[in-house]
């Protein structure tokens, strides 16, 4: 049996329920993994509230690291006893052990600990696709990155620094701005005390940035568009403040023939080889020391509701992990 967190109805953190489940044996193309550490991400909140609907009841959690206990027929890249990590569908990582599809589970190098892996897979592969698979970026380009002191943000600050990309971050407190600066951001704007759009224009001598990477959504969307240079790219990849409301696509023309995209990690990792390649790139960044994973909080599995409350209240910094 394995303790597992499920929801039976959409709603608040109080709807998270800890139950005992038999994970069962893996079928063809599946593995059973026993978790050593589990990741916490904003997508978990979206699924809990129903913004991203699930068939209920359903387990939650998109990310974890642990040891492979058993493999099903046809699985060749993993074997029992292997260290492994993942960030993928279907949800279910909030558990001591689970059976899941194997093709997006990746072998974990011995040089990377379970806690580090659980803290970085979803967020780190998100940064990988933002910087390498969404729009061309080169040394010397300037990026505006919202929520720069969060788990994705701190990885992005370091990733940008390692590739000679100028990163202007935003965060909600001076302390969080300093954290982003300490991790490689060139500048960080406290959006509670400054107009981030005006400050971006100052920092870029009125030109604007090449790319905006925005996981905040509703609250920052218009300001993000106004921070871009002509022909700039707006990457909207999250909804922490709520989904972006409908807008007139025609405004992109007079604002400078802007481009906009709404990508998802799960489209990128739907192909087995691409998933393994992205994870390998992330592992190389971490193993080289170019990217250090900042674990700001740890919670017990039984305290998952409090972890969700703190995440939604923006009380967390860096990555958060759950220990089964």
PDB file of C-alpha atoms in Angstrom:
ATOM      1  CA  UNK A   1       0.000   0.000   0.000  1.00  0.00           C
ATOM      2  CA  UNK A   2       1.074   3.589  -0.578  1.00  0.00           C
ATOM      3  CA  UNK A   3      -0.219   6.790   0.969  1.00  0.00           C
ATOM      4  CA  UNK A   4      -1.553   8.971  -1.842  1.00  0.00           C
ATOM      5  CA  UNK A   5      -3.075  12.470  -1.972  1.00  0.00           C
ATOM      6  CA  UNK A   6      -6.286  12.706  -4.025  1.00  0.00           C
ATOM      7  CA  UNK A   7      -9.123  15.157  -4.646  1.00  0.00           C
ATOM      8  CA  UNK A   8     -12.750  14.094  -4.957  1.00  0.00           C
ATOM      9  CA  UNK A   9     -14.044  17.614  -5.671  1.00  0.00           C
ATOM     10  CA  UNK A  10     -12.426  20.758  -7.068  1.00  0.00           C
ATOM     11  CA  UNK A  11     -11.808  23.548  -4.586  1.00  0.00           C
ATOM     12  CA  UNK A  12      -9.435  24.764  -1.893  1.00  0.00           C
ATOM     13  CA  UNK A  13      -6.502  23.062  -0.161  1.00  0.00           C
ATOM     14  CA  UNK A  14      -8.940  21.516   2.328  1.00  0.00           C
ATOM     15  CA  UNK A  15     -10.093  19.217  -0.502  1.00  0.00           C
ATOM     16  CA  UNK A  16      -6.727  17.432  -0.542  1.00  0.00           C
ATOM     17  CA  UNK A  17      -7.256  14.019   1.033  1.00  0.00           C
ATOM     18  CA  UNK A  18      -4.579  11.509   2.117  1.00  0.00           C
ATOM     19  CA  UNK A  19      -5.655   7.903   1.448  1.00  0.00           C
ATOM     20  CA  UNK A  20      -4.095   4.440   1.278  1.00  0.00           C
ATOM     21  CA  UNK A  21      -3.914   2.921  -2.206  1.00  0.00           C
ATOM     22  CA  UNK A  22      -2.434  -0.204  -3.710  1.00  0.00           C
ATOM     23  CA  UNK A  23      -0.226   1.018  -6.578  1.00  0.00           C
ATOM     24  CA  UNK A  24      -0.410  -2.388  -8.236  1.00  0.00           C
ATOM     25  CA  UNK A  25       1.965  -3.915 -10.776  1.00  0.00           C
ATOM     26  CA  UNK A  26       3.107  -2.111 -13.933  1.00  0.00           C
ATOM     27  CA  UNK A  27       1.543  -3.121 -17.225  1.00  0.00           C
ATOM     28  CA  UNK A  28       3.131  -2.924 -20.670  1.00  0.00           C
ATOM     29  CA  UNK A  29       5.060   0.328 -21.081  1.00  0.00           C
ATOM     30  CA  UNK A  30       4.767   1.211 -17.395  1.00  0.00           C
ATOM     31  CA  UNK A  31       6.983   1.371 -14.310  1.00  0.00           C
ATOM     32  CA  UNK A  32       6.368   1.374 -10.587  1.00  0.00           C
ATOM     33  CA  UNK A  33       8.432   4.013  -8.801  1.00  0.00           C
ATOM     34  CA  UNK A  34       8.842   4.475  -5.034  1.00  0.00           C
ATOM     35  CA  UNK A  35       9.291   8.172  -4.359  1.00  0.00           C
ATOM     36  CA  UNK A  36      12.100   9.628  -2.296  1.00  0.00           C
ATOM     37  CA  UNK A  37      10.981  13.217  -2.970  1.00  0.00           C
ATOM     38  CA  UNK A  38       8.092  14.946  -4.773  1.00  0.00           C
ATOM     39  CA  UNK A  39       7.852  18.343  -6.479  1.00  0.00           C
ATOM     40  CA  UNK A  40       5.238  21.040  -5.842  1.00  0.00           C
ATOM     41  CA  UNK A  41       4.186  23.282  -8.736  1.00  0.00           C
ATOM     42  CA  UNK A  42       1.519  25.849  -9.586  1.00  0.00           C
ATOM     43  CA  UNK A  43      -0.022  23.467 -12.108  1.00  0.00           C
ATOM     44  CA  UNK A  44      -1.035  21.346  -9.091  1.00  0.00           C
ATOM     45  CA  UNK A  45      -3.104  24.301  -7.849  1.00  0.00           C
ATOM     46  CA  UNK A  46      -4.710  24.765 -11.278  1.00  0.00           C
ATOM     47  CA  UNK A  47      -5.725  21.090 -11.256  1.00  0.00           C
ATOM     48  CA  UNK A  48      -6.963  21.188  -7.660  1.00  0.00           C
ATOM     49  CA  UNK A  49      -9.208  24.187  -8.369  1.00  0.00           C
ATOM     50  CA  UNK A  50     -10.496  22.833 -11.682  1.00  0.00           C
ATOM     51  CA  UNK A  51      -8.891  25.518 -13.853  1.00  0.00           C
ATOM     52  CA  UNK A  52      -7.230  22.548 -15.557  1.00  0.00           C
ATOM     53  CA  UNK A  53     -10.020  19.932 -15.180  1.00  0.00           C
ATOM     54  CA  UNK A  54      -9.393  16.308 -14.236  1.00  0.00           C
ATOM     55  CA  UNK A  55     -11.708  13.321 -14.100  1.00  0.00           C
ATOM     56  CA  UNK A  56     -12.497  12.911 -10.389  1.00  0.00           C
ATOM     57  CA  UNK A  57     -11.487  11.389  -8.079  1.00  0.00           C
ATOM     58  CA  UNK A  58      -7.868  11.873  -9.079  1.00  0.00           C
ATOM     59  CA  UNK A  59      -4.420  11.853  -7.505  1.00  0.00           C
ATOM     60  CA  UNK A  60      -2.383  15.056  -7.827  1.00  0.00           C
ATOM     61  CA  UNK A  61       1.278  15.920  -8.419  1.00  0.00           C
ATOM     62  CA  UNK A  62       3.267  16.090 -11.641  1.00  0.00           C
ATOM     63  CA  UNK A  63       6.862  15.573 -10.532  1.00  0.00           C
ATOM     64  CA  UNK A  64       8.937  13.172  -8.466  1.00  0.00           C
ATOM     65  CA  UNK A  65      12.159  11.247  -8.013  1.00  0.00           C
ATOM     66  CA  UNK A  66      12.845   7.841  -6.553  1.00  0.00           C
ATOM     67  CA  UNK A  67      13.772   4.232  -7.268  1.00  0.00           C
ATOM     68  CA  UNK A  68      12.225   1.992  -9.903  1.00  0.00           C
ATOM     69  CA  UNK A  69      10.666  -1.058  -8.210  1.00  0.00           C
ATOM     70  CA  UNK A  70       9.309  -2.875 -11.255  1.00  0.00           C
ATOM     71  CA  UNK A  71       9.008  -2.421 -15.009  1.00  0.00           C
ATOM     72  CA  UNK A  72       6.389  -3.649 -17.442  1.00  0.00           C
ATOM     73  CA  UNK A  73       6.810  -5.337 -20.786  1.00  0.00           C
ATOM     74  CA  UNK A  74       8.539  -3.232 -23.432  1.00  0.00           C
ATOM     75  CA  UNK A  75      10.349  -0.876 -21.061  1.00  0.00           C
ATOM     76  CA  UNK A  76      14.027  -0.901 -22.034  1.00  0.00           C
ATOM     77  CA  UNK A  77      15.509   2.395 -20.757  1.00  0.00           C
ATOM     78  CA  UNK A  78      14.831   1.626 -17.075  1.00  0.00           C
ATOM     79  CA  UNK A  79      15.169  -1.424 -14.819  1.00  0.00           C
ATOM     80  CA  UNK A  80      14.395  -2.272 -11.169  1.00  0.00           C
ATOM     81  CA  UNK A  81      16.812  -0.523  -8.821  1.00  0.00           C
ATOM     82  CA  UNK A  82      17.458   2.415 -11.152  1.00  0.00           C
ATOM     83  CA  UNK A  83      17.334   5.930  -9.787  1.00  0.00           C
ATOM     84  CA  UNK A  84      14.825   7.912 -11.831  1.00  0.00           C
ATOM     85  CA  UNK A  85      12.950  11.206 -12.033  1.00  0.00           C
ATOM     86  CA  UNK A  86      10.117  12.707 -14.055  1.00  0.00           C
ATOM     87  CA  UNK A  87       7.753  15.593 -14.682  1.00  0.00           C
ATOM     88  CA  UNK A  88       4.806  14.437 -16.752  1.00  0.00           C
ATOM     89  CA  UNK A  89       1.176  13.450 -17.022  1.00  0.00           C
ATOM     90  CA  UNK A  90      -0.888  11.882 -15.603  1.00  0.00           C
ATOM     91  CA  UNK A  91      -0.883  13.484 -12.152  1.00  0.00           C
ATOM     92  CA  UNK A  92      -0.154  11.181  -9.214  1.00  0.00           C
ATOM     93  CA  UNK A  93       3.251  12.024  -7.739  1.00  0.00           C
ATOM     94  CA  UNK A  94       1.791  13.012  -4.338  1.00  0.00           C
ATOM     95  CA  UNK A  95       2.282   9.427  -3.202  1.00  0.00           C
ATOM     96  CA  UNK A  96       4.734   7.053  -1.609  1.00  0.00           C
ATOM     97  CA  UNK A  97       4.680   4.884  -4.753  1.00  0.00           C
ATOM     98  CA  UNK A  98       2.806   4.786  -8.042  1.00  0.00           C
ATOM     99  CA  UNK A  99       2.514   2.988 -11.377  1.00  0.00           C
ATOM    100  CA  UNK A 100       2.882   5.293 -14.381  1.00  0.00           C
ATOM    101  CA  UNK A 101       3.800   5.384 -18.088  1.00  0.00           C
ATOM    102  CA  UNK A 102       7.543   4.913 -18.504  1.00  0.00           C
ATOM    103  CA  UNK A 103       8.354   6.918 -21.627  1.00  0.00           C
ATOM    104  CA  UNK A 104       8.696  10.282 -19.840  1.00  0.00           C
ATOM    105  CA  UNK A 105      10.534   8.864 -16.809  1.00  0.00           C
ATOM    106  CA  UNK A 106      14.273   9.444 -17.136  1.00  0.00           C
ATOM    107  CA  UNK A 107      17.301   7.744 -15.545  1.00  0.00           C
ATOM    108  CA  UNK A 108      18.758  10.001 -12.841  1.00  0.00           C
ATOM    109  CA  UNK A 109      22.555  10.458 -12.749  1.00  0.00           C
ATOM    110  CA  UNK A 110      24.240   9.486  -9.475  1.00  0.00           C
ATOM    111  CA  UNK A 111      25.616  13.034  -9.228  1.00  0.00           C
ATOM    112  CA  UNK A 112      22.116  14.487  -8.664  1.00  0.00           C
ATOM    113  CA  UNK A 113      20.255  13.794  -5.410  1.00  0.00           C
ATOM    114  CA  UNK A 114      16.602  12.816  -5.185  1.00  0.00           C
ATOM    115  CA  UNK A 115      15.549  16.076  -3.522  1.00  0.00           C
ATOM    116  CA  UNK A 116      17.323  18.162  -6.153  1.00  0.00           C
ATOM    117  CA  UNK A 117      15.749  16.105  -8.940  1.00  0.00           C
ATOM    118  CA  UNK A 118      12.239  16.404  -7.508  1.00  0.00           C
ATOM    119  CA  UNK A 119      12.727  20.160  -7.169  1.00  0.00           C
ATOM    120  CA  UNK A 120      13.875  20.731 -10.735  1.00  0.00           C
ATOM    121  CA  UNK A 121      12.348  18.418 -13.304  1.00  0.00           C
ATOM    122  CA  UNK A 122       9.205  20.347 -14.212  1.00  0.00           C
ATOM    123  CA  UNK A 123      10.678  23.772 -13.572  1.00  0.00           C
ATOM    124  CA  UNK A 124      14.063  23.027 -15.143  1.00  0.00           C
ATOM    125  CA  UNK A 125      12.680  21.461 -18.309  1.00  0.00           C
ATOM    126  CA  UNK A 126      10.305  24.423 -18.549  1.00  0.00           C
ATOM    127  CA  UNK A 127      13.309  26.760 -18.568  1.00  0.00           C
ATOM    128  CA  UNK A 128      15.003  24.507 -21.122  1.00  0.00           C
ATOM    129  CA  UNK A 129      12.145  24.848 -23.613  1.00  0.00           C
ATOM    130  CA  UNK A 130      11.701  28.579 -22.903  1.00  0.00           C
ATOM    131  CA  UNK A 131      15.320  29.318 -23.760  1.00  0.00           C
ATOM    132  CA  UNK A 132      15.915  26.720 -26.477  1.00  0.00           C
ATOM    133  CA  UNK A 133      12.667  25.615 -28.134  1.00  0.00           C
ATOM    134  CA  UNK A 134      10.197  28.525 -28.181  1.00  0.00           C
ATOM    135  CA  UNK A 135      11.895  31.400 -30.017  1.00  0.00           C
ATOM    136  CA  UNK A 136      15.525  31.918 -31.104  1.00  0.00           C
ATOM    137  CA  UNK A 137      17.614  33.493 -28.326  1.00  0.00           C
ATOM    138  CA  UNK A 138      21.261  34.420 -28.586  1.00  0.00           C
ATOM    139  CA  UNK A 139      23.987  35.900 -26.452  1.00  0.00           C
ATOM    140  CA  UNK A 140      23.274  39.576 -25.808  1.00  0.00           C
ATOM    141  CA  UNK A 141      19.475  39.316 -26.080  1.00  0.00           C
ATOM    142  CA  UNK A 142      17.353  40.752 -23.262  1.00  0.00           C
ATOM    143  CA  UNK A 143      14.549  38.845 -21.536  1.00  0.00           C
ATOM    144  CA  UNK A 144      11.949  40.092 -19.054  1.00  0.00           C
ATOM    145  CA  UNK A 145      11.133  37.258 -16.647  1.00  0.00           C
ATOM    146  CA  UNK A 146       8.249  37.619 -14.191  1.00  0.00           C
ATOM    147  CA  UNK A 147       8.296  35.871 -10.782  1.00  0.00           C
ATOM    148  CA  UNK A 148      12.076  35.717 -10.965  1.00  0.00           C
ATOM    149  CA  UNK A 149      12.445  34.529  -7.361  1.00  0.00           C
ATOM    150  CA  UNK A 150      10.193  31.490  -7.807  1.00  0.00           C
ATOM    151  CA  UNK A 151      11.381  28.001  -8.603  1.00  0.00           C
ATOM    152  CA  UNK A 152      11.295  28.468 -12.382  1.00  0.00           C
ATOM    153  CA  UNK A 153      12.605  32.018 -12.041  1.00  0.00           C
ATOM    154  CA  UNK A 154      15.736  31.185 -10.062  1.00  0.00           C
ATOM    155  CA  UNK A 155      16.635  28.491 -12.580  1.00  0.00           C
ATOM    156  CA  UNK A 156      15.979  30.944 -15.425  1.00  0.00           C
ATOM    157  CA  UNK A 157      18.207  33.609 -13.849  1.00  0.00           C
ATOM    158  CA  UNK A 158      21.125  31.184 -13.751  1.00  0.00           C
ATOM    159  CA  UNK A 159      20.384  29.685 -17.171  1.00  0.00           C
ATOM    160  CA  UNK A 160      20.354  33.137 -18.768  1.00  0.00           C
ATOM    161  CA  UNK A 161      23.626  34.087 -17.053  1.00  0.00           C
ATOM    162  CA  UNK A 162      25.298  30.897 -18.276  1.00  0.00           C
ATOM    163  CA  UNK A 163      24.386  31.746 -21.886  1.00  0.00           C
ATOM    164  CA  UNK A 164      25.138  35.468 -21.918  1.00  0.00           C
ATOM    165  CA  UNK A 165      21.471  36.528 -22.023  1.00  0.00           C
ATOM    166  CA  UNK A 166      20.533  39.669 -20.101  1.00  0.00           C
ATOM    167  CA  UNK A 167      17.651  38.887 -17.738  1.00  0.00           C
ATOM    168  CA  UNK A 168      15.470  41.563 -16.140  1.00  0.00           C
ATOM    169  CA  UNK A 169      13.357  39.986 -13.431  1.00  0.00           C
ATOM    170  CA  UNK A 170      10.321  41.054 -11.457  1.00  0.00           C
ATOM    171  CA  UNK A 171       9.328  40.028  -7.932  1.00  0.00           C
ATOM    172  CA  UNK A 172       7.020  41.225  -5.177  1.00  0.00           C
ATOM    173  CA  UNK A 173       9.477  42.223  -2.440  1.00  0.00           C
ATOM    174  CA  UNK A 174      12.958  43.700  -2.203  1.00  0.00           C
ATOM    175  CA  UNK A 175      14.165  40.485  -0.560  1.00  0.00           C
ATOM    176  CA  UNK A 176      12.881  38.407  -3.469  1.00  0.00           C
ATOM    177  CA  UNK A 177      14.503  40.835  -5.916  1.00  0.00           C
ATOM    178  CA  UNK A 178      17.808  40.388  -4.129  1.00  0.00           C
ATOM    179  CA  UNK A 179      17.425  36.611  -4.363  1.00  0.00           C
ATOM    180  CA  UNK A 180      16.961  36.869  -8.121  1.00  0.00           C
ATOM    181  CA  UNK A 181      20.018  39.134  -8.395  1.00  0.00           C
ATOM    182  CA  UNK A 182      22.048  36.674  -6.325  1.00  0.00           C
ATOM    183  CA  UNK A 183      21.126  33.956  -8.844  1.00  0.00           C
ATOM    184  CA  UNK A 184      22.234  35.871 -11.918  1.00  0.00           C
ATOM    185  CA  UNK A 185      19.528  38.358 -12.877  1.00  0.00           C
ATOM    186  CA  UNK A 186      21.031  41.558 -14.268  1.00  0.00           C
ATOM    187  CA  UNK A 187      18.230  43.668 -12.781  1.00  0.00           C
ATOM    188  CA  UNK A 188      15.119  42.912 -10.728  1.00  0.00           C
ATOM    189  CA  UNK A 189      12.076  45.179 -10.381  1.00  0.00           C
ATOM    190  CA  UNK A 190       9.826  45.152  -7.324  1.00  0.00           C
ATOM    191  CA  UNK A 191       6.457  45.394  -9.056  1.00  0.00           C
ATOM    192  CA  UNK A 192       4.783  46.516  -5.801  1.00  0.00           C
ATOM    193  CA  UNK A 193       6.860  49.694  -5.609  1.00  0.00           C
ATOM    194  CA  UNK A 194       7.682  50.374  -9.287  1.00  0.00           C
ATOM    195  CA  UNK A 195       5.883  50.384 -12.633  1.00  0.00           C
ATOM    196  CA  UNK A 196       7.732  47.463 -14.198  1.00  0.00           C
ATOM    197  CA  UNK A 197       6.925  48.548 -17.757  1.00  0.00           C
ATOM    198  CA  UNK A 198       8.362  52.040 -17.261  1.00  0.00           C
ATOM    199  CA  UNK A 199      11.435  50.603 -15.533  1.00  0.00           C
ATOM    200  CA  UNK A 200      12.003  48.113 -18.353  1.00  0.00           C
ATOM    201  CA  UNK A 201      11.925  50.971 -20.853  1.00  0.00           C
ATOM    202  CA  UNK A 202      14.499  52.827 -18.726  1.00  0.00           C
ATOM    203  CA  UNK A 203      16.782  49.810 -18.520  1.00  0.00           C
ATOM    204  CA  UNK A 204      16.605  49.236 -22.282  1.00  0.00           C
ATOM    205  CA  UNK A 205      17.011  52.903 -23.294  1.00  0.00           C
ATOM    206  CA  UNK A 206      13.423  52.975 -24.499  1.00  0.00           C
ATOM    207  CA  UNK A 207      13.793  50.003 -26.841  1.00  0.00           C
ATOM    208  CA  UNK A 208      12.055  47.241 -24.873  1.00  0.00           C
ATOM    209  CA  UNK A 209      13.076  43.619 -24.489  1.00  0.00           C
ATOM    210  CA  UNK A 210      13.434  40.885 -27.091  1.00  0.00           C
ATOM    211  CA  UNK A 211      11.311  38.354 -25.184  1.00  0.00           C
ATOM    212  CA  UNK A 212       8.947  38.357 -22.199  1.00  0.00           C
ATOM    213  CA  UNK A 213       8.514  35.104 -20.265  1.00  0.00           C
ATOM    214  CA  UNK A 214       5.331  35.490 -18.223  1.00  0.00           C
ATOM    215  CA  UNK A 215       3.896  32.860 -15.878  1.00  0.00           C
ATOM    216  CA  UNK A 216       1.815  35.356 -13.877  1.00  0.00           C
ATOM    217  CA  UNK A 217      -0.946  35.830 -16.442  1.00  0.00           C
ATOM    218  CA  UNK A 218      -3.809  38.277 -15.915  1.00  0.00           C
ATOM    219  CA  UNK A 219      -2.032  40.853 -13.728  1.00  0.00           C
ATOM    220  CA  UNK A 220       1.042  41.304 -15.923  1.00  0.00           C
ATOM    221  CA  UNK A 221      -0.213  40.605 -19.438  1.00  0.00           C
ATOM    222  CA  UNK A 222      -0.754  44.139 -20.712  1.00  0.00           C
ATOM    223  CA  UNK A 223       2.427  45.456 -19.112  1.00  0.00           C
ATOM    224  CA  UNK A 224       4.335  42.553 -20.616  1.00  0.00           C
ATOM    225  CA  UNK A 225       3.185  43.451 -24.123  1.00  0.00           C
ATOM    226  CA  UNK A 226       4.166  47.075 -23.509  1.00  0.00           C
ATOM    227  CA  UNK A 227       7.657  45.972 -22.426  1.00  0.00           C
ATOM    228  CA  UNK A 228       8.499  44.383 -25.792  1.00  0.00           C
ATOM    229  CA  UNK A 229      10.503  45.912 -28.602  1.00  0.00           C
ATOM    230  CA  UNK A 230       9.020  45.798 -32.125  1.00  0.00           C
ATOM    231  CA  UNK A 231       8.831  42.216 -33.409  1.00  0.00           C
ATOM    232  CA  UNK A 232       9.340  40.980 -29.836  1.00  0.00           C
ATOM    233  CA  UNK A 233       7.978  37.671 -28.572  1.00  0.00           C
ATOM    234  CA  UNK A 234       5.538  37.324 -25.683  1.00  0.00           C
ATOM    235  CA  UNK A 235       5.689  33.862 -24.089  1.00  0.00           C
ATOM    236  CA  UNK A 236       2.717  33.348 -21.767  1.00  0.00           C
ATOM    237  CA  UNK A 237       3.365  30.083 -19.937  1.00  0.00           C
ATOM    238  CA  UNK A 238       1.323  30.287 -16.727  1.00  0.00           C
ATOM    239  CA  UNK A 239      -1.626  31.828 -14.885  1.00  0.00           C
ATOM    240  CA  UNK A 240      -0.499  32.429 -11.281  1.00  0.00           C
ATOM    241  CA  UNK A 241      -2.729  35.530 -10.981  1.00  0.00           C
ATOM    242  CA  UNK A 242      -5.536  34.034 -13.088  1.00  0.00           C
ATOM    243  CA  UNK A 243      -5.977  33.312 -16.792  1.00  0.00           C
ATOM    244  CA  UNK A 244      -5.404  36.076 -19.340  1.00  0.00           C
ATOM    245  CA  UNK A 245      -8.835  37.425 -20.359  1.00  0.00           C
ATOM    246  CA  UNK A 246      -9.845  37.539 -24.028  1.00  0.00           C
ATOM    247  CA  UNK A 247      -8.103  40.349 -25.916  1.00  0.00           C
ATOM    248  CA  UNK A 248      -8.151  41.871 -29.380  1.00  0.00           C
ATOM    249  CA  UNK A 249      -5.420  40.196 -31.410  1.00  0.00           C
ATOM    250  CA  UNK A 250      -5.326  43.328 -33.569  1.00  0.00           C
ATOM    251  CA  UNK A 251      -3.493  45.299 -30.850  1.00  0.00           C
ATOM    252  CA  UNK A 252      -0.311  43.330 -31.587  1.00  0.00           C
ATOM    253  CA  UNK A 253       0.139  45.219 -34.875  1.00  0.00           C
ATOM    254  CA  UNK A 254       0.222  48.817 -33.607  1.00  0.00           C
ATOM    255  CA  UNK A 255       2.248  47.741 -30.567  1.00  0.00           C
ATOM    256  CA  UNK A 256       5.076  46.729 -32.925  1.00  0.00           C
ATOM    257  CA  UNK A 257       4.010  43.632 -34.879  1.00  0.00           C
ATOM    258  CA  UNK A 258       4.438  41.599 -31.705  1.00  0.00           C
ATOM    259  CA  UNK A 259       4.372  37.812 -31.575  1.00  0.00           C
ATOM    260  CA  UNK A 260       2.672  35.771 -28.862  1.00  0.00           C
ATOM    261  CA  UNK A 261       2.617  32.093 -27.913  1.00  0.00           C
ATOM    262  CA  UNK A 262       1.148  29.969 -25.128  1.00  0.00           C
ATOM    263  CA  UNK A 263       3.386  26.871 -24.883  1.00  0.00           C
ATOM    264  CA  UNK A 264       3.245  23.931 -22.475  1.00  0.00           C
ATOM    265  CA  UNK A 265       5.984  21.646 -21.218  1.00  0.00           C
ATOM    266  CA  UNK A 266       3.808  18.617 -21.871  1.00  0.00           C
ATOM    267  CA  UNK A 267       3.691  19.230 -25.605  1.00  0.00           C
ATOM    268  CA  UNK A 268       7.485  19.341 -25.688  1.00  0.00           C
ATOM    269  CA  UNK A 269       7.987  16.126 -23.701  1.00  0.00           C
ATOM    270  CA  UNK A 270       5.276  14.147 -25.499  1.00  0.00           C
ATOM    271  CA  UNK A 271       8.033  12.643 -27.658  1.00  0.00           C
ATOM    272  CA  UNK A 272      10.228  10.170 -25.736  1.00  0.00           C
ATOM    273  CA  UNK A 273      13.508  11.168 -27.369  1.00  0.00           C
ATOM    274  CA  UNK A 274      12.861  14.896 -26.931  1.00  0.00           C
ATOM    275  CA  UNK A 275      11.944  14.361 -23.268  1.00  0.00           C
ATOM    276  CA  UNK A 276      15.161  12.443 -22.602  1.00  0.00           C
ATOM    277  CA  UNK A 277      17.196  15.084 -24.480  1.00  0.00           C
ATOM    278  CA  UNK A 278      15.677  17.962 -22.504  1.00  0.00           C
ATOM    279  CA  UNK A 279      16.282  16.190 -19.209  1.00  0.00           C
ATOM    280  CA  UNK A 280      19.871  15.467 -20.245  1.00  0.00           C
ATOM    281  CA  UNK A 281      20.449  19.142 -21.037  1.00  0.00           C
ATOM    282  CA  UNK A 282      19.075  20.084 -17.610  1.00  0.00           C
ATOM    283  CA  UNK A 283      21.210  17.472 -15.848  1.00  0.00           C
ATOM    284  CA  UNK A 284      24.313  18.823 -17.630  1.00  0.00           C
ATOM    285  CA  UNK A 285      23.536  22.382 -16.486  1.00  0.00           C
ATOM    286  CA  UNK A 286      23.148  21.248 -12.887  1.00  0.00           C
ATOM    287  CA  UNK A 287      26.118  18.862 -12.872  1.00  0.00           C
ATOM    288  CA  UNK A 288      28.366  21.583 -14.308  1.00  0.00           C
ATOM    289  CA  UNK A 289      27.392  23.998 -11.528  1.00  0.00           C
ATOM    290  CA  UNK A 290      25.988  26.543 -13.994  1.00  0.00           C
ATOM    291  CA  UNK A 291      22.547  26.020 -12.444  1.00  0.00           C
ATOM    292  CA  UNK A 292      22.071  25.415  -8.722  1.00  0.00           C
ATOM    293  CA  UNK A 293      18.664  24.269  -7.526  1.00  0.00           C
ATOM    294  CA  UNK A 294      17.364  26.333  -4.615  1.00  0.00           C
ATOM    295  CA  UNK A 295      15.034  24.339  -2.347  1.00  0.00           C
ATOM    296  CA  UNK A 296      13.287  26.946  -0.247  1.00  0.00           C
ATOM    297  CA  UNK A 297      10.742  24.742   1.532  1.00  0.00           C
ATOM    298  CA  UNK A 298      10.178  21.128   2.509  1.00  0.00           C
ATOM    299  CA  UNK A 299       6.832  19.689   3.667  1.00  0.00           C
ATOM    300  CA  UNK A 300       5.713  16.251   4.789  1.00  0.00           C
ATOM    301  CA  UNK A 301       3.171  14.520   2.558  1.00  0.00           C
ATOM    302  CA  UNK A 302       0.626  14.854   5.380  1.00  0.00           C
ATOM    303  CA  UNK A 303       1.088  18.649   5.259  1.00  0.00           C
ATOM    304  CA  UNK A 304       0.289  19.013   1.561  1.00  0.00           C
ATOM    305  CA  UNK A 305      -2.659  21.372   2.206  1.00  0.00           C
ATOM    306  CA  UNK A 306      -0.379  23.836   3.997  1.00  0.00           C
ATOM    307  CA  UNK A 307       2.124  23.600   1.154  1.00  0.00           C
ATOM    308  CA  UNK A 308      -0.636  24.606  -1.283  1.00  0.00           C
ATOM    309  CA  UNK A 309      -1.728  27.501   0.946  1.00  0.00           C
ATOM    310  CA  UNK A 310       1.811  28.841   1.154  1.00  0.00           C
ATOM    311  CA  UNK A 311       2.368  28.490  -2.588  1.00  0.00           C
ATOM    312  CA  UNK A 312      -0.844  30.361  -3.421  1.00  0.00           C
ATOM    313  CA  UNK A 313      -0.041  33.090  -0.876  1.00  0.00           C
ATOM    314  CA  UNK A 314       3.366  33.568  -2.565  1.00  0.00           C
ATOM    315  CA  UNK A 315       5.118  32.769   0.699  1.00  0.00           C
ATOM    316  CA  UNK A 316       7.542  30.397  -1.026  1.00  0.00           C
ATOM    317  CA  UNK A 317      10.867  31.087  -2.683  1.00  0.00           C
ATOM    318  CA  UNK A 318      12.778  28.802  -5.002  1.00  0.00           C
ATOM    319  CA  UNK A 319      11.533  25.248  -5.366  1.00  0.00           C
ATOM    320  CA  UNK A 320       9.376  23.334  -2.882  1.00  0.00           C
ATOM    321  CA  UNK A 321       9.495  19.615  -2.256  1.00  0.00           C
ATOM    322  CA  UNK A 322       7.256  17.141  -0.479  1.00  0.00           C
ATOM    323  CA  UNK A 323       8.785  14.255   1.468  1.00  0.00           C
ATOM    324  CA  UNK A 324       6.757  11.022   1.552  1.00  0.00           C
TER     325      UNK A 324
END
